[in-house]
Amino acid sequence: MTTTQSPGADLPLQQHESVVIRFAGDSGDGMQITGNQFSHTSAVFGNDLATFPDFPAEIRAPAGTRPGVSGFQVHFSSRDINTPGDQPDVLVAMNPAALAVNLKDLKTGGILIVNTGQFADKDLKKANLDSNPLLDGSLDGYRVIEVDINKRVREALADTELTAKEVQRCKNFYTLGVLYWLYSRPVDTTVEWLRAKFAKRPEIAEGNVKALQAGYNAGDIHEMFQGRYEVPACDDLPPGTYRNIMGNQAVAMGLVAGAQLANLRLFFGSYPITPASTILETLAAYKHYGVSTLQAEDEIAAICNAIGGSWTGQLGATATSGPGMALKTEAMGLAVSIELPLVIVDVQRGGPSTGLPTKTEQADLLQAVFGRNSEAPMPVVAVRSPADAFDCTIEACRIAVQYMTPVILLTDGYIANGAEPWRLPEIDSLPKFPATFRTDAEGYQPYARDEKLARAWVKPGTPGMESRVGGLEKDSLTGHISYDPENHEKMVHTRHAKVMGVRDGIPTPEVVGADSGDVLVLGWGSTYGAIASAVDGMFAAGKKVGRLHLRHVWPLPHGLDEIFSRFRAVLVPEMNMGQMARILRSEYPTQNIISYPKVQGLPFFTNELVEKIESLLEQ
């Protein structure tokens, strides 16, 4: 940390490499908007960042209660980072419930900004607090900044025409202004966003702008802080043009790009379900890219419509979460049987049943790989981060088109709602995989196959190339209904061999850190950031620890057995009860596979992994 003089102020300006801020308040306090705006401004400023939104499943839990607390954590840095941070350096608590739920995570000595205007006796009662934390000494280990934000906003907007309720809705932007001042962030980006967002309600826009500016000015006027902070722009990211992107946005763009690279139109049939719904919402705005979207009446209709899209010669796709995957499984088997390209996006969430709709989990892996009746194999690809979602989605599209098979793309709530900088790709560098449709009727057999065991794709109505379609077993060449035992066994083996053949076209994952030694940490999906942070730090400290991350989780890539044999143990952290560890033990029974499960609806923290790896090293 270095200290310089703040331009235009008497307070010292302290430089930090990275900072973690958590905004927390009631669901109606606008914490998600506040966090997103701070993230966007930091991205424009040039910081690397990672975010973690955390909000309740209820549309509106009782105001001021602990179940109603909504939070947004942002980690912004002058260097390349992988996670939204383990513990916040700064906690903004808009009410007692937010303080009670989040205080345990704040670093000792961290900054705690508290809205005292929401700490009346009735507010404490709603939060199930027997005493006032501002008075009972429980906050003595922190740098507490008490601000009556409710009052400050009323004073700042006294001359506006806004109602008292509308005025209080501006308090999140007052808070944002305070944080912009404290961390030397410009307000211009948010001002422009507000005026565009509320163009039809300019009085609302200007009220929020005034609140934002009042919060920014309060840093100087009220002398709340002993200094200001600055996190310089990040200069160790690869050169290029970056934008801030959320996981579901990247999946939607990847589907559009994948269809374009296959020279196809995209048909997306889906049913709204948390946390996958915004994929449908995003794609609905891409009609000018040849995208057709349909919001179906239920999950089964959604996937059946997507299969129909593929049958007509488009790239069919659908998106859902765990409960919706369960409903789609029969239709997935149909797609396997008639062998059409289809991309099925599963944005995993906590379960079972409705479970934890807004919390994250990785517990759909076995469902994705094996969860269908009979032998119905599918390739499964897993996204590791919001920025990785674009490339991963294109990869799922490629496999679907080239192998004429449905493909499952696994992501999760942490990735879907999280954000990070994404370097825009060079469009011409994206690999093309144009789909081909057979039009020559001479010698046509619907289930004759190419070198990848993929059957020909024929648009319905092509003269002389009529064929049967349906879920009954088919003859291995003609596609006619067949109950012949040997034919059924042949078709089962052929479909299996086609999917397992996908591994011939994918690379063996790279080992990062130690190439051999004590512990290899193997991850898949959104555990990537925490694993990278933990292993890279330990390897730099001289530990014989390496990491490997799987993008293709089924079929598994070639070469894993040889890699595993170079380490004493393979640690598999995952947000389930050890599903990938089960698969690896089955496929590589001679290796020392150690499961490290976590099922709290929360991602792994770096320090959790460091402690686990160190315990293995001690053994």
PDB file of C-alpha atoms in Angstrom, residues 52-57 69 71 274-275 321 347-351 355-361 412-414 417 600-602:
ATOM      1  CA  PHE A  52     -21.160 -12.383  -6.279  1.00  0.00           C
ATOM      2  CA  PRO A  53     -24.850 -11.364  -6.043  1.00  0.00           C
ATOM      3  CA  ASP A  54     -26.742 -13.031  -3.186  1.00  0.00           C
ATOM      4  CA  PHE A  55     -30.474 -12.483  -2.830  1.00  0.00           C
ATOM      5  CA  PRO A  56     -33.511 -14.302  -1.369  1.00  0.00           C
ATOM      6  CA  ALA A  57     -35.795 -16.503  -3.427  1.00  0.00           C
ATOM      7  CA  VAL A  69     -31.590  -9.586   3.203  1.00  0.00           C
ATOM      8  CA  GLY A  71     -26.382  -8.700  -0.810  1.00  0.00           C
ATOM      9  CA  THR A 274     -34.577 -19.070 -11.744  1.00  0.00           C
ATOM     10  CA  PRO A 275     -31.691 -18.596 -12.415  1.00  0.00           C
ATOM     11  CA  SER A 321     -32.381 -25.324 -13.963  1.00  0.00           C
ATOM     12  CA  VAL A 347     -28.065 -23.317 -14.778  1.00  0.00           C
ATOM     13  CA  GLN A 348     -27.691 -25.334 -11.573  1.00  0.00           C
ATOM     14  CA  ARG A 349     -29.136 -24.183  -8.271  1.00  0.00           C
ATOM     15  CA  GLY A 350     -29.533 -25.573  -4.755  1.00  0.00           C
ATOM     16  CA  GLY A 351     -31.988 -28.421  -4.333  1.00  0.00           C
ATOM     17  CA  GLY A 355     -34.620 -26.117  -2.824  1.00  0.00           C
ATOM     18  CA  LEU A 356     -32.644 -22.867  -2.842  1.00  0.00           C
ATOM     19  CA  PRO A 357     -33.661 -21.208  -6.133  1.00  0.00           C
ATOM     20  CA  THR A 358     -31.308 -18.212  -5.801  1.00  0.00           C
ATOM     21  CA  LYS A 359     -28.332 -20.073  -4.322  1.00  0.00           C
ATOM     22  CA  THR A 360     -25.642 -21.956  -6.190  1.00  0.00           C
ATOM     23  CA  GLU A 361     -24.785 -25.654  -6.380  1.00  0.00           C
ATOM     24  CA  ASP A 412     -24.732 -22.442 -12.175  1.00  0.00           C
ATOM     25  CA  GLY A 413     -26.269 -19.524 -10.292  1.00  0.00           C
ATOM     26  CA  TYR A 414     -22.874 -18.188  -9.220  1.00  0.00           C
ATOM     27  CA  ASN A 417     -25.471 -13.783 -11.980  1.00  0.00           C
ATOM     28  CA  GLN A 600     -24.193 -24.545   1.606  1.00  0.00           C
ATOM     29  CA  GLY A 601     -25.568 -22.729  -1.445  1.00  0.00           C
ATOM     30  CA  LEU A 602     -22.306 -20.745  -1.451  1.00  0.00           C
TER      31      LEU A 602
END
